[in-house]
Amino acid sequence: TRGLHLDGLADVADGLGSGKPAEDALRIMKQSDIGPFGVLTLVFVLLGQVAAVYELYGAGWARGALAVAVAAVAARTALTLASRAGVPAARPEGLGAAVAGVVP
C-alpha cells in the first residue's frame, strides 16, 4: 500500500524541516503525528507522481503501463538490494534491523 513508505517520508520531512540538532530531529521523526513539513511533502510527492503517470499515459496506454511496471520493479529491486548481506541497519533497535542482512 506504500503507507509505511509515505509515513517515513513525512517523518523525515518533519525532522529535517525542524532545523533542530540530530537528537531532537530523531525524536520528532519518531512521533506518531504528522507536522506541516510532512503534509506539504506528501502533497507535492503525490501530485508529482500523479502528474508523471498522467503524462506517461498521455503518450499512449502501452507507454504508461510499461512505465508504471518499470517503476514498481525498480522499487522492489532497490528494497531487495538494501536488504542484502553486508548492508547494516542504521540503528540496531530499529525496524530495519529485522531485515538487514537477511537477503543472500
XYZ file of C-alpha atoms in Angstrom:
104
model
C 0.000 0.000 0.000
C 3.072 2.261 0.329
C 1.542 3.672 3.514
C 4.610 2.882 5.577
C 6.868 4.497 2.961
C 4.781 7.675 2.849
C 4.747 7.857 6.641
C 8.521 7.542 6.679
C 8.850 10.269 4.055
C 6.638 12.586 6.117
C 8.651 11.807 9.253
C 11.936 12.625 7.501
C 10.499 15.886 6.159
C 9.314 16.879 9.636
C 12.658 16.002 11.203
C 14.776 17.789 8.610
C 12.377 20.719 8.374
C 12.545 21.310 12.098
C 16.100 22.650 11.820
C 16.931 21.158 15.209
C 20.008 19.140 16.234
C 20.150 15.454 15.274
C 18.830 14.113 18.596
C 15.790 16.424 18.534
C 15.140 15.729 14.838
C 15.188 11.971 15.524
C 12.720 12.481 18.385
C 10.434 14.427 16.031
C 10.671 11.655 13.421
C 9.672 9.026 15.990
C 6.474 10.856 16.970
C 3.271 9.340 15.624
C 1.738 12.621 14.452
C 2.483 14.473 11.229
C 3.706 18.034 11.055
C 3.370 20.760 8.431
C 6.558 19.814 6.584
C 5.333 16.218 6.344
C 1.956 17.273 4.965
C 3.483 19.566 2.344
C 5.994 16.919 1.307
C 3.280 14.283 0.876
C 1.082 16.643 -1.138
C 3.918 17.576 -3.502
C 5.184 13.991 -3.895
C 1.733 12.549 -4.593
C 0.856 15.364 -7.012
C 4.168 14.806 -8.784
C 3.515 11.088 -9.098
C 0.011 11.650 -10.456
C 1.304 14.233 -12.947
C 4.079 11.910 -14.133
C 1.720 8.974 -14.644
C -0.812 11.226 -16.375
C 1.827 12.441 -18.834
C 3.091 8.924 -19.498
C -0.394 7.624 -20.202
C -0.989 10.695 -22.366
C 1.807 9.478 -24.626
C -0.002 6.161 -25.072
C -1.587 3.427 -22.997
C 1.251 0.942 -23.543
C 3.916 3.501 -22.658
C 2.131 4.457 -19.453
C 1.596 0.856 -18.393
C 5.224 -0.002 -19.123
C 6.474 2.985 -17.108
C 4.312 2.067 -14.108
C 5.505 -1.551 -14.277
C 9.172 -0.481 -14.513
C 8.727 1.852 -11.527
C 7.207 -0.956 -9.447
C 10.003 -3.388 -10.336
C 12.693 -0.775 -9.645
C 11.216 -0.028 -6.225
C 11.153 -3.718 -5.263
C 14.677 -4.227 -6.578
C 16.007 -1.282 -4.556
C 14.462 -2.705 -1.390
C 15.978 -6.112 -2.073
C 19.423 -4.618 -2.696
C 19.198 -2.586 0.514
C 18.367 -5.751 2.498
C 21.238 -7.889 1.233
C 24.068 -9.158 3.386
C 26.715 -6.561 4.109
C 24.327 -3.606 4.351
C 23.985 -2.809 8.063
C 20.897 -1.378 9.708
C 21.025 2.303 10.635
C 20.026 1.532 14.220
C 20.212 -1.893 15.880
C 16.873 -1.371 17.650
C 15.002 -0.082 14.584
C 12.652 -1.847 12.172
C 15.445 -2.142 9.584
C 17.442 -4.353 11.944
C 14.818 -7.085 11.462
C 15.547 -7.328 7.716
C 19.134 -6.068 7.401
C 21.382 -8.777 6.052
C 18.677 -11.415 5.538
C 18.745 -11.477 1.721
C 21.547 -13.711 0.400
